[in-house]
Amino acid sequence: MIADDCKLSNVVAPKPGGSAYRSISLGINHFLCLRRNAGAFRSGAVAGRGAAVWSRCAIAALLLFWGTACAPLSGPGDTQSAVTVAALSTEHRTDPLGIDASTPRLSWQLRSSRRGVMQSAYQIRVAGSLENLGGNGTLLWDSGKQASTESVLQPYAGPALRSGQRYWWQVRVWDEQGQASAWSEPAFWEMGLLAPADWTAQWIEPAPAPDSSKDYTPPLLRKEFRLHGRLRSARAYVTSHGLYELYLNGHRVGKDVLTPGWTSYDRRLSYQVYDVTDLLAEGANAAGAVLADGWYRGSLVDSRNHYGSTLGLLLQLHLQYEDGSEETVVSDASWKSSTGPIRMSEIYLGETYDARLEKAGWSSPGYDDRDWSGVSVAAGSGETLVAEAGAPVRRHEELKPVRIFRTPSGETVADMGQNMVGWVRLRVQGPAGTVVRLRHAEVLDAAGNLYTENLRSATQEIRYTLSGQGVETYEPHFTYQGFRYVAVDGYPGTLTPDSLTGVVLYADMQQTGSFETSDALLNQLQHNILWSEKGNFLAVPTDCPQRDERLGWTGDAEVFAPTAAFNLDVSRFYASWLADLAVDQHPDGSLAWVIPDIPRVPKKLPVMGAAGWGDATTIVPWTLYQAYGDTGMLAAQYPSMARWVDYERAQAGERLIWSGGFQFGDWLDFGSEERHRQGATATDLISTAYLAHSASIVAQAAAVLGKQDEAARYTRLFEQVRLAFRRQFVKPDGQVGAGTQAAYVLALDFDLLPEELRAPAAQRLAQSVKQAGHLTTGFLGTPHLLQVLSRYGQLDTAYQLLLRRDFPSWLYPVTRGATTIWERWDGIKPDGSFQTAEMNSFNHYAYGAVGEWMYQNIAGIQLDPAQPGYRHILLQPQPGGGLSSAAARLDTPYGELESAWSDQGGSRTLKLRIPPNSRASLHLPGTAANAVREGGRDILVGDPGLLGLRADAAGMTLDLGSGQYEFSYPVPASPAAAPGAAP
């Protein structure tokens, strides 16, 4: 076996301007390495072609000396390297408008086609204008050359930042050879309004205020104003009580919809910032806004007016003229109000629109508003206002009907081909007063008719009354629907695919991951997971997007977070939701089941403090930290995390067993009776397991943040609860609790069993699966099931569960035509009947948490907890289940990561891409080093990018630098890990 210190980096040829002394040292080190390993090479312990390999090593070392002789004896210079810098971002955003972080954090990525690229230093420069950024301009801050490999979330360290100011910045880096890159292309960030005193606008409300219990008509607000010169720039700072759309001179402002989103309005109300320079002109101008109930005062659960009973607008236009003067136009008593064509628009109910009532030109200058009413100025404070930190909702894909048909009941129905979330754009022409009605549903019943019983009281219906003025195009404004099928009633003429367009809505998140295999059903499962994530990641992570619920259920968000971070960039989306979680947390540390916590809802149960659900407080921040390496987010959430664990500890009492009170348990596990949806696993076992798990997470978070005393305290708590768990629930033969699959899964995944009982418990779990022939887990057990099986040597069993097609399984809904993840294993039963309509969503991402296992095990992309954010990547594909290929891609904070394998004729090809400034360890179980080739030749200590090799009886591990690789080797006889292997 090759010695561990025989590093491939030691035979990189010297570069111009590099250190000759270093190269001589590396050459000597390599000859010593050859001498130490000569016996291994000659004996064939590492390679069957030992002599040839040894010769190649010797030649590589000689080349080092030869290159050194030709190189100047000089220290590292600043000659320009082949590395470039790209993808600049500030606080996880590209060129953001309106941030309120007093110390913004800056990130960038390196680009290079060569292998082994690492940053050794960086330099950031910041200026108040683009002109001052380069050349001899006046800089606001210059970091100087910083010897650091860090390129993610580096804090600005210049002078204090000012409200509304734009800051331009660039970065350059030095690579591992000490060569400098060119400066990056400029990027910018712009500050929001940093202090309450910066707000001079007033809250305004329609006058007289309508009766909010009866009148759901969205009001219109308008004001005209004049510009007294040529504009240099203009910004709109805007938010509302309720939802808003803002218009300037007849043009819609921004791409966002359903603004300002849904936050804990009483404590955190987001405002948006828009560059409106191009929408304004010298002379007369007009501003207009439409308000609607939204989550603020609309129907939620079974009542209204949760945050308030009156809609309101807060708008501040900041104008900068070419001559250097400034002006503000604000919401105040001078505005006017009326109503318009939107007669009703509600989250659950849909929208009613009468085009005959449109007020042409109402948001443009010169409109006659003499019959409009005034507005009332309302009390308000800027203390709860925060700049938009999350991901606003936007339009994304557009879908056309794949077929239009008549149902047995006589309805005309369009099939969009995909269970989607958003609305339908209607194109229609007909007589004035014609009413077109759109009804939305996820599925058809067994007879082929629209099935809407599972919507409960959410009608999600659109009613559009034509104006009769030629071809009319309409989209809803302040509602959204979850649907695949649209029943169309009253359409004048023949309905065609051109009449309807499905507009898909979800938060503004980049797709970061993709996953594909040789199995078409498995690919459809990944598709379904992704579309359920899109559909439920609107303003907050909801459980479902169609029925009269659509709430930020903590348990769903917790179990799905790792998968979510593979598919989409959820860094901002989850961070904003976690900020609401922290402010909604109760003083005793308990947490509501849903976040935002809805105020003034009649509480039928003590809706707080449930294990697995409340543990989103700890698990989601830790998941985000591992995925993005964001210690700032972790530090912001840490007090909330610690309070939750302290609450759990208090509930557990002296015995450290959390029992009593309402718990969800392993919600909706297989075989759960409707009257007992908590499942078969004892809830005190689950609750105590989660207490231990969260204590462990908080201990790790404290260590990351340098809180050593707290790390020690929570580590002790974890160990004490683990001992209590063993005494209460673990038998000497390894049985856990009543022997349910969920009991074994949680005990093993949360590291609660003694070493000697792990293998027996894992064997019992596998035996339970084999006896049942399927999984029996629910919301909490299922996300960990395959992870535990594969971790403890039961890879074949894990694949059998994943690829099972009969009910219950992940692929059963796929065989029934599902295009999203179902809430129930048998949402549609094998006989075609439905599960209970009370709880039967067909777009419910929780069981899609299996996606994490697919990325991590089939494609082999895993995080290194010691170096989060994919700074160091663990690669270990574990093919199985009869798959012949798999490929996954992930945009990491450092760049694009790829892992793709394919089997053919007994040989496996593995293609990898590792982003610059990161490294990876590739583990190939059951594979000998002498059987592996890279780029068509034997792997060799000394090849570019290959930093080290370790081999033992279990297989081999290669340490890799950045770059692209193609390995080939015989398919191992068994890819499984050793049975009962420890974590």
PDB file of N, CA and C in Angstrom, residues 724-770:
ATOM      1  N   ALA A 724     -30.731   7.650  29.268  1.00  0.00           N
ATOM      2  CA  ALA A 724     -32.130   7.480  29.680  1.00  0.00           C
ATOM      3  C   ALA A 724     -32.924   6.746  28.606  1.00  0.00           C
ATOM      4  N   PHE A 725     -32.663   7.076  27.351  1.00  0.00           N
ATOM      5  CA  PHE A 725     -33.337   6.401  26.233  1.00  0.00           C
ATOM      6  C   PHE A 725     -33.023   4.909  26.259  1.00  0.00           C
ATOM      7  N   ARG A 726     -31.774   4.566  26.480  1.00  0.00           N
ATOM      8  CA  ARG A 726     -31.390   3.158  26.496  1.00  0.00           C
ATOM      9  C   ARG A 726     -32.076   2.416  27.635  1.00  0.00           C
ATOM     10  N   ARG A 727     -32.119   3.036  28.796  1.00  0.00           N
ATOM     11  CA  ARG A 727     -32.757   2.382  29.941  1.00  0.00           C
ATOM     12  C   ARG A 727     -34.240   2.149  29.687  1.00  0.00           C
ATOM     13  N   GLN A 728     -34.881   3.116  29.053  1.00  0.00           N
ATOM     14  CA  GLN A 728     -36.327   3.068  28.907  1.00  0.00           C
ATOM     15  C   GLN A 728     -36.790   2.253  27.710  1.00  0.00           C
ATOM     16  N   PHE A 729     -36.042   2.293  26.609  1.00  0.00           N
ATOM     17  CA  PHE A 729     -36.594   1.770  25.357  1.00  0.00           C
ATOM     18  C   PHE A 729     -35.772   0.660  24.698  1.00  0.00           C
ATOM     19  N   VAL A 730     -34.574   0.381  25.174  1.00  0.00           N
ATOM     20  CA  VAL A 730     -33.696  -0.563  24.480  1.00  0.00           C
ATOM     21  C   VAL A 730     -33.512  -1.824  25.311  1.00  0.00           C
ATOM     22  N   LYS A 731     -33.761  -2.970  24.681  1.00  0.00           N
ATOM     23  CA  LYS A 731     -33.595  -4.254  25.362  1.00  0.00           C
ATOM     24  C   LYS A 731     -32.191  -4.801  25.093  1.00  0.00           C
ATOM     25  N   PRO A 732     -31.725  -5.706  25.943  1.00  0.00           N
ATOM     26  CA  PRO A 732     -30.360  -6.228  25.789  1.00  0.00           C
ATOM     27  C   PRO A 732     -30.087  -6.907  24.454  1.00  0.00           C
ATOM     28  N   ASP A 733     -31.141  -7.425  23.792  1.00  0.00           N
ATOM     29  CA  ASP A 733     -30.919  -8.103  22.521  1.00  0.00           C
ATOM     30  C   ASP A 733     -30.973  -7.159  21.325  1.00  0.00           C
ATOM     31  N   GLY A 734     -31.117  -5.839  21.591  1.00  0.00           N
ATOM     32  CA  GLY A 734     -31.125  -4.867  20.508  1.00  0.00           C
ATOM     33  C   GLY A 734     -32.497  -4.421  20.070  1.00  0.00           C
ATOM     34  N   GLN A 735     -33.567  -4.980  20.641  1.00  0.00           N
ATOM     35  CA  GLN A 735     -34.901  -4.503  20.275  1.00  0.00           C
ATOM     36  C   GLN A 735     -35.106  -3.103  20.827  1.00  0.00           C
ATOM     37  N   VAL A 736     -35.672  -2.230  20.018  1.00  0.00           N
ATOM     38  CA  VAL A 736     -35.942  -0.854  20.413  1.00  0.00           C
ATOM     39  C   VAL A 736     -37.447  -0.658  20.458  1.00  0.00           C
ATOM     40  N   GLY A 737     -37.951  -0.261  21.634  1.00  0.00           N
ATOM     41  CA  GLY A 737     -39.377  -0.052  21.790  1.00  0.00           C
ATOM     42  C   GLY A 737     -40.159  -1.294  21.431  1.00  0.00           C
ATOM     43  N   ALA A 738     -41.236  -1.080  20.687  1.00  0.00           N
ATOM     44  CA  ALA A 738     -42.062  -2.204  20.266  1.00  0.00           C
ATOM     45  C   ALA A 738     -41.546  -2.860  18.992  1.00  0.00           C
ATOM     46  N   GLY A 739     -40.378  -2.450  18.543  1.00  0.00           N
ATOM     47  CA  GLY A 739     -39.789  -3.070  17.362  1.00  0.00           C
ATOM     48  C   GLY A 739     -40.319  -2.539  16.052  1.00  0.00           C
ATOM     49  N   THR A 740     -40.870  -1.323  16.049  1.00  0.00           N
ATOM     50  CA  THR A 740     -41.331  -0.745  14.790  1.00  0.00           C
ATOM     51  C   THR A 740     -40.134  -0.268  13.976  1.00  0.00           C
ATOM     52  N   GLN A 741     -40.349  -0.143  12.680  1.00  0.00           N
ATOM     53  CA  GLN A 741     -39.269   0.356  11.842  1.00  0.00           C
ATOM     54  C   GLN A 741     -38.834   1.750  12.260  1.00  0.00           C
ATOM     55  N   ALA A 742     -39.778   2.610  12.594  1.00  0.00           N
ATOM     56  CA  ALA A 742     -39.424   3.975  12.992  1.00  0.00           C
ATOM     57  C   ALA A 742     -38.578   3.984  14.256  1.00  0.00           C
ATOM     58  N   ALA A 743     -38.868   3.105  15.193  1.00  0.00           N
ATOM     59  CA  ALA A 743     -38.095   3.058  16.438  1.00  0.00           C
ATOM     60  C   ALA A 743     -36.629   2.742  16.149  1.00  0.00           C
ATOM     61  N   TYR A 744     -36.381   1.719  15.320  1.00  0.00           N
ATOM     62  CA  TYR A 744     -35.004   1.371  14.972  1.00  0.00           C
ATOM     63  C   TYR A 744     -34.331   2.503  14.191  1.00  0.00           C
ATOM     64  N   VAL A 745     -35.058   3.089  13.255  1.00  0.00           N
ATOM     65  CA  VAL A 745     -34.483   4.116  12.399  1.00  0.00           C
ATOM     66  C   VAL A 745     -34.008   5.312  13.219  1.00  0.00           C
ATOM     67  N   LEU A 746     -34.844   5.814  14.109  1.00  0.00           N
ATOM     68  CA  LEU A 746     -34.471   6.990  14.889  1.00  0.00           C
ATOM     69  C   LEU A 746     -33.346   6.666  15.862  1.00  0.00           C
ATOM     70  N   ALA A 747     -33.412   5.511  16.497  1.00  0.00           N
ATOM     71  CA  ALA A 747     -32.366   5.147  17.458  1.00  0.00           C
ATOM     72  C   ALA A 747     -31.011   5.020  16.776  1.00  0.00           C
ATOM     73  N   LEU A 748     -30.984   4.451  15.585  1.00  0.00           N
ATOM     74  CA  LEU A 748     -29.722   4.282  14.873  1.00  0.00           C
ATOM     75  C   LEU A 748     -29.244   5.587  14.241  1.00  0.00           C
ATOM     76  N   ASP A 749     -30.143   6.316  13.628  1.00  0.00           N
ATOM     77  CA  ASP A 749     -29.717   7.534  12.935  1.00  0.00           C
ATOM     78  C   ASP A 749     -29.298   8.623  13.907  1.00  0.00           C
ATOM     79  N   PHE A 750     -29.886   8.654  15.094  1.00  0.00           N
ATOM     80  CA  PHE A 750     -29.545   9.675  16.084  1.00  0.00           C
ATOM     81  C   PHE A 750     -28.443   9.215  17.036  1.00  0.00           C
ATOM     82  N   ASP A 751     -27.834   8.050  16.755  1.00  0.00           N
ATOM     83  CA  ASP A 751     -26.672   7.561  17.530  1.00  0.00           C
ATOM     84  C   ASP A 751     -27.049   7.346  18.998  1.00  0.00           C
ATOM     85  N   LEU A 752     -28.147   6.652  19.234  1.00  0.00           N
ATOM     86  CA  LEU A 752     -28.632   6.456  20.603  1.00  0.00           C
ATOM     87  C   LEU A 752     -28.321   5.074  21.162  1.00  0.00           C
ATOM     88  N   LEU A 753     -27.799   4.185  20.355  1.00  0.00           N
ATOM     89  CA  LEU A 753     -27.551   2.812  20.811  1.00  0.00           C
ATOM     90  C   LEU A 753     -26.075   2.606  21.117  1.00  0.00           C
ATOM     91  N   PRO A 754     -25.783   1.727  22.073  1.00  0.00           N
ATOM     92  CA  PRO A 754     -24.371   1.384  22.304  1.00  0.00           C
ATOM     93  C   PRO A 754     -23.795   0.661  21.096  1.00  0.00           C
ATOM     94  N   GLU A 755     -22.487   0.731  20.968  1.00  0.00           N
ATOM     95  CA  GLU A 755     -21.812   0.175  19.806  1.00  0.00           C
ATOM     96  C   GLU A 755     -22.197  -1.281  19.555  1.00  0.00           C
ATOM     97  N   GLU A 756     -22.255  -2.074  20.643  1.00  0.00           N
ATOM     98  CA  GLU A 756     -22.462  -3.504  20.468  1.00  0.00           C
ATOM     99  C   GLU A 756     -23.886  -3.857  20.052  1.00  0.00           C
ATOM    100  N   LEU A 757     -24.824  -2.912  20.150  1.00  0.00           N
ATOM    101  CA  LEU A 757     -26.208  -3.200  19.785  1.00  0.00           C
ATOM    102  C   LEU A 757     -26.605  -2.615  18.433  1.00  0.00           C
ATOM    103  N   ARG A 758     -25.696  -1.886  17.804  1.00  0.00           N
ATOM    104  CA  ARG A 758     -26.066  -1.259  16.547  1.00  0.00           C
ATOM    105  C   ARG A 758     -26.301  -2.285  15.446  1.00  0.00           C
ATOM    106  N   ALA A 759     -25.375  -3.213  15.307  1.00  0.00           N
ATOM    107  CA  ALA A 759     -25.550  -4.233  14.268  1.00  0.00           C
ATOM    108  C   ALA A 759     -26.793  -5.085  14.507  1.00  0.00           C
ATOM    109  N   PRO A 760     -27.040  -5.569  15.740  1.00  0.00           N
ATOM    110  CA  PRO A 760     -28.285  -6.321  15.959  1.00  0.00           C
ATOM    111  C   PRO A 760     -29.537  -5.505  15.670  1.00  0.00           C
ATOM    112  N   ALA A 761     -29.524  -4.217  16.056  1.00  0.00           N
ATOM    113  CA  ALA A 761     -30.702  -3.389  15.790  1.00  0.00           C
ATOM    114  C   ALA A 761     -30.891  -3.189  14.296  1.00  0.00           C
ATOM    115  N   ALA A 762     -29.798  -2.952  13.575  1.00  0.00           N
ATOM    116  CA  ALA A 762     -29.904  -2.784  12.129  1.00  0.00           C
ATOM    117  C   ALA A 762     -30.409  -4.059  11.467  1.00  0.00           C
ATOM    118  N   GLN A 763     -29.976  -5.197  11.989  1.00  0.00           N
ATOM    119  CA  GLN A 763     -30.447  -6.466  11.453  1.00  0.00           C
ATOM    120  C   GLN A 763     -31.935  -6.648  11.710  1.00  0.00           C
ATOM    121  N   ARG A 764     -32.379  -6.240  12.889  1.00  0.00           N
ATOM    122  CA  ARG A 764     -33.812  -6.319  13.208  1.00  0.00           C
ATOM    123  C   ARG A 764     -34.623  -5.407  12.285  1.00  0.00           C
ATOM    124  N   LEU A 765     -34.086  -4.225  12.008  1.00  0.00           N
ATOM    125  CA  LEU A 765     -34.773  -3.323  11.095  1.00  0.00           C
ATOM    126  C   LEU A 765     -34.905  -3.964   9.716  1.00  0.00           C
ATOM    127  N   ALA A 766     -33.799  -4.505   9.207  1.00  0.00           N
ATOM    128  CA  ALA A 766     -33.846  -5.138   7.889  1.00  0.00           C
ATOM    129  C   ALA A 766     -34.819  -6.315   7.875  1.00  0.00           C
ATOM    130  N   GLN A 767     -34.834  -7.066   8.966  1.00  0.00           N
ATOM    131  CA  GLN A 767     -35.747  -8.199   9.049  1.00  0.00           C
ATOM    132  C   GLN A 767     -37.198  -7.741   9.062  1.00  0.00           C
ATOM    133  N   SER A 768     -37.471  -6.626   9.742  1.00  0.00           N
ATOM    134  CA  SER A 768     -38.826  -6.079   9.768  1.00  0.00           C
ATOM    135  C   SER A 768     -39.274  -5.689   8.366  1.00  0.00           C
ATOM    136  N   VAL A 769     -38.357  -5.073   7.618  1.00  0.00           N
ATOM    137  CA  VAL A 769     -38.687  -4.683   6.245  1.00  0.00           C
ATOM    138  C   VAL A 769     -38.966  -5.922   5.403  1.00  0.00           C
ATOM    139  N   LYS A 770     -38.136  -6.943   5.555  1.00  0.00           N
ATOM    140  CA  LYS A 770     -38.307  -8.148   4.748  1.00  0.00           C
ATOM    141  C   LYS A 770     -39.589  -8.885   5.107  1.00  0.00           C
TER     142      LYS A 770
END
